[in-house]
Coordinates of C-alpha atoms in Angstrom, one line a residue:
Chain A
G86 CA 12.3 -11.4 4.4
D87 CA 8.8 -12.6 4.9
S88 CA 7.1 -14.5 2.1
V89 CA 3.9 -16.5 1.4
T90 CA 3.7 -19.3 -1.1
Q91 CA 0.3 -20.6 -2.4
M92 CA -0.8 -22.6 -5.4
E93 CA -1.7 -20.2 -8.2
G94 CA -4.2 -22.2 -10.2
P95 CA -6.6 -21.8 -11.7
V96 CA -8.2 -24.5 -9.5
T97 CA -11.4 -25.8 -11.1
L98 CA -13.9 -27.8 -9.1
S99 CA -17.4 -29.0 -9.4
E100 CA -20.1 -27.7 -7.1
E101 CA -20.2 -29.5 -3.7
A102 CA -16.6 -30.7 -4.1
F103 CA -14.1 -30.4 -1.2
L104 CA -11.7 -27.5 -1.5
T105 CA -8.1 -27.2 -0.2
I106 CA -5.9 -24.3 -1.1
N107 CA -2.4 -24.8 0.2
C108 CA -0.5 -21.9 1.8
T109 CA 2.9 -22.0 3.5
Y110 CA 4.9 -19.1 4.8
T111 CA 8.3 -17.9 5.9
A112 CA 8.5 -15.2 8.6
T113 CA 10.5 -14.0 11.5
G114 CA 8.7 -14.1 14.9
Y115 CA 5.1 -15.1 15.3
P116 CA 3.0 -13.7 12.4
S117 CA -0.7 -13.4 12.2
L118 CA -2.2 -15.2 9.2
F119 CA -5.1 -14.3 7.0
W120 CA -7.1 -15.4 4.0
Y121 CA -8.6 -12.7 1.8
V122 CA -11.0 -13.2 -1.1
Q123 CA -11.3 -11.0 -4.2
Y124 CA -14.4 -11.2 -6.3
P125 CA -14.2 -9.9 -9.9
G126 CA -14.0 -6.1 -10.0
E127 CA -13.9 -5.7 -6.3
G128 CA -11.4 -5.1 -3.5
L129 CA -10.2 -7.6 -1.0
Q130 CA -12.4 -8.9 1.8
L131 CA -11.1 -10.6 4.9
L132 CA -12.3 -14.2 4.9
L133 CA -10.7 -15.5 8.1
K134 CA -7.7 -15.0 10.3
A135 CA -5.6 -16.7 13.0
T136 CA -3.2 -14.9 15.3
K137 CA -1.4 -17.7 17.1
A138 CA -0.3 -21.3 16.6
D139 CA -3.1 -23.9 16.6
D140 CA -5.8 -21.2 16.2
K141 CA -8.5 -22.1 13.7
G142 CA -10.1 -19.3 11.7
S143 CA -13.5 -19.9 10.2
N144 CA -16.1 -18.0 8.2
K145 CA -18.8 -18.9 5.7
G146 CA -17.9 -22.6 5.8
F147 CA -14.2 -21.9 5.2
E148 CA -11.6 -23.0 7.7
A149 CA -7.9 -22.7 8.2
T150 CA -5.6 -23.8 11.0
Y151 CA -2.4 -22.0 12.0
R152 CA 0.3 -24.8 11.9
K153 CA 3.5 -23.5 13.3
E154 CA 5.4 -26.8 12.9
T155 CA 4.7 -26.9 9.2
T156 CA 4.5 -23.1 8.7
S157 CA 1.2 -23.6 6.9
F158 CA -2.3 -22.1 6.8
H159 CA -4.3 -24.2 4.3
L160 CA -7.8 -23.1 3.4
E161 CA -10.5 -25.7 3.3
K162 CA -14.2 -25.9 2.6
G163 CA -16.3 -29.0 2.7
S164 CA -18.7 -28.2 -0.1
V165 CA -18.1 -25.4 -2.5
Q166 CA -20.7 -23.4 -4.4
V167 CA -20.6 -21.5 -7.7
S168 CA -20.7 -18.3 -5.7
D169 CA -17.3 -19.2 -4.1
S170 CA -15.6 -18.6 -7.5
A171 CA -13.0 -15.8 -6.8
V172 CA -9.3 -15.3 -6.2
Y173 CA -8.1 -16.2 -2.7
F174 CA -5.0 -14.7 -1.2
C175 CA -3.1 -16.0 1.8
A176 CA -1.3 -13.3 3.7
L177 CA 0.8 -12.7 6.9
R178 CA 1.7 -9.8 9.1
A179 CA 4.7 -10.3 11.2
T180 CA 5.4 -6.7 12.3
A181 CA 3.4 -3.4 12.4
D182 CA 4.0 -3.1 8.6
G183 CA 1.6 -4.0 5.9
L184 CA 0.5 -7.4 4.8
T185 CA 2.7 -9.8 2.8
F186 CA 0.5 -11.6 0.3
G187 CA 0.9 -14.8 -1.7
K188 CA 0.3 -14.6 -5.5
G189 CA -3.4 -15.6 -5.2
T190 CA -5.3 -18.7 -6.2
H191 CA -8.0 -18.4 -8.9
L192 CA -10.8 -20.7 -7.9
I193 CA -13.5 -21.7 -10.5
I194 CA -16.5 -23.6 -9.4
Q195 CA -18.5 -25.3 -12.2
P196 CA -22.2 -26.1 -11.7
Chain B
D94 CA -19.1 -2.4 1.3
S95 CA -16.0 -2.0 3.5
G96 CA -16.5 1.7 4.2
V97 CA -13.2 2.6 2.6
T98 CA -13.6 4.8 -0.5
Q99 CA -11.2 5.4 -3.3
T100 CA -11.3 7.9 -6.2
P101 CA -11.1 7.8 -9.1
K102 CA -12.2 4.3 -10.0
H103 CA -10.2 4.4 -13.3
L104 CA -7.4 6.6 -14.5
I105 CA -5.8 6.6 -17.9
T106 CA -2.7 8.8 -18.4
A107 CA 0.5 9.0 -20.5
T108 CA 4.1 8.1 -19.6
G109 CA 5.9 10.9 -17.8
Q110 CA 2.8 12.3 -16.2
R111 CA 1.8 12.6 -12.5
V112 CA -1.4 11.5 -10.9
T113 CA -2.9 11.6 -7.4
L114 CA -5.1 8.8 -6.0
R115 CA -7.3 9.5 -3.1
C116 CA -8.5 7.3 -0.2
S117 CA -10.9 8.0 2.6
P118 CA -10.7 5.5 5.5
R119 CA -13.5 3.9 7.4
S120 CA -14.9 6.2 10.1
G121 CA -12.8 5.9 13.2
D122 CA -9.8 4.2 11.5
L123 CA -6.5 6.0 12.1
S124 CA -4.2 3.8 9.9
V125 CA -4.1 3.9 6.1
Y126 CA -2.2 1.5 3.9
W127 CA -1.5 1.6 0.2
Y128 CA -1.0 -1.5 -1.9
Q129 CA -0.2 -2.1 -5.6
Q130 CA -1.6 -5.1 -7.4
S131 CA 0.1 -5.9 -10.8
L132 CA 0.2 -9.0 -12.9
D133 CA 3.9 -9.6 -12.5
Q134 CA 4.5 -8.4 -8.9
G135 CA 1.2 -9.5 -7.3
L136 CA 0.0 -7.6 -4.3
Q137 CA 2.7 -5.5 -2.7
F138 CA 2.6 -3.2 0.3
L139 CA 3.7 0.3 -0.5
I140 CA 3.4 2.5 2.6
Q141 CA 1.5 3.0 5.8
Y142 CA 0.4 6.1 7.6
Y143 CA -1.0 6.4 11.2
N144 CA -2.8 9.5 12.3
G145 CA -1.0 11.7 9.8
E146 CA 2.5 10.2 10.2
E147 CA 4.4 7.8 8.0
R148 CA 4.9 4.6 10.0
A149 CA 6.1 1.9 7.6
K150 CA 7.5 1.6 4.0
G151 CA 7.4 -1.3 1.8
N152 CA 8.3 -1.6 -1.9
I153 CA 7.5 2.0 -2.7
L154 CA 9.5 3.6 -5.6
E155 CA 11.1 7.0 -5.0
R156 CA 8.8 8.4 -7.7
F157 CA 5.9 7.6 -5.5
S158 CA 4.9 9.5 -2.3
A159 CA 1.9 9.6 0.0
Q160 CA 0.5 11.7 2.8
Q161 CA -2.3 11.5 5.3
F162 CA -4.2 14.7 6.1
P163 CA -5.7 16.0 9.4
D164 CA -9.1 14.6 8.4
L165 CA -7.3 11.2 7.9
H166 CA -7.9 10.9 4.2
S167 CA -4.8 9.9 2.3
E168 CA -3.3 10.6 -1.1
L169 CA -0.9 8.6 -3.1
N170 CA 1.1 10.6 -5.7
L171 CA 2.7 8.8 -8.6
S172 CA 5.1 10.8 -10.8
S173 CA 7.2 10.3 -13.9
L174 CA 4.9 7.5 -14.7
E175 CA 6.1 4.5 -16.7
L176 CA 4.2 1.7 -18.5
G177 CA 5.1 -0.6 -15.7
D178 CA 3.2 1.5 -13.2
S179 CA -0.1 0.3 -14.7
A180 CA -1.8 -1.6 -11.9
L181 CA -4.6 -1.6 -9.4
Y182 CA -3.9 0.5 -6.4
F183 CA -5.7 -0.4 -3.2
C184 CA -6.1 1.6 0.0
A185 CA -6.8 -0.2 3.3
S186 CA -7.6 1.2 6.7
S187 CA -7.5 -0.2 10.2
L188 CA -8.3 1.1 13.7
G189 CA -4.7 1.3 14.9
Q190 CA -1.1 0.2 14.2
G191 CA -1.1 -3.3 15.6
V192 CA -2.6 -6.4 14.2
Y193 CA -6.0 -4.9 13.5
E194 CA -8.1 -6.1 10.6
Q195 CA -7.4 -4.1 7.5
Y196 CA -10.4 -3.1 5.4
F197 CA -9.8 -2.7 1.7
G198 CA -11.3 -0.1 -0.7
P199 CA -12.4 -1.0 -4.2
G200 CA -9.2 0.1 -5.8
T201 CA -8.1 2.6 -8.5
R202 CA -7.1 1.1 -11.8
L203 CA -4.3 3.1 -13.3
T204 CA -3.4 2.6 -17.0
V205 CA -0.3 4.3 -18.3
T206 CA -0.2 4.5 -22.1

């Protein structure tokens, strides 16, 4: 079946550091890929998405490129802020069913 | 604020009981999805409804059921509750059935004692 693998963390960085959170997937067909963010005590918010190979999703300084050859969708940000501290989920959707999520990566940014 | 509302915010109940969680989708959205978030299983898709009809099932236990009403709100019914059912239950809605963006509600935290 479909699956998503991502580093679980916690990942601790200093403010203004470069961020990479790795995400790889296994799916049949051509899934759409997503990054969601969950702030403490809140629901999930869509951060960015890509629907086909080589698409780059971007939002709020975060970027991720759909790499079909490596089945990856790594999340990057050039300079993180304390306010970026949250749990980040990589997800895919290959059919009309619900999303398949990774385990989530807890990101902690220290001032 | 995603526009998706869920009630109640918190629910504490005993093993063997039955509870109902409620979700109101964003205005105009026809699809509703239910997800369970637990420490050991992570985020799992449970079930999807589109315009009142069940359209997809994920890892939903037989003790759990859901429905979507004519006004498009949805309810998730959990019965014969076990300690392991303690989790955050999220509802999400989207415009249609395809790869539309899913908007998540704030969740209902269920604690089974």
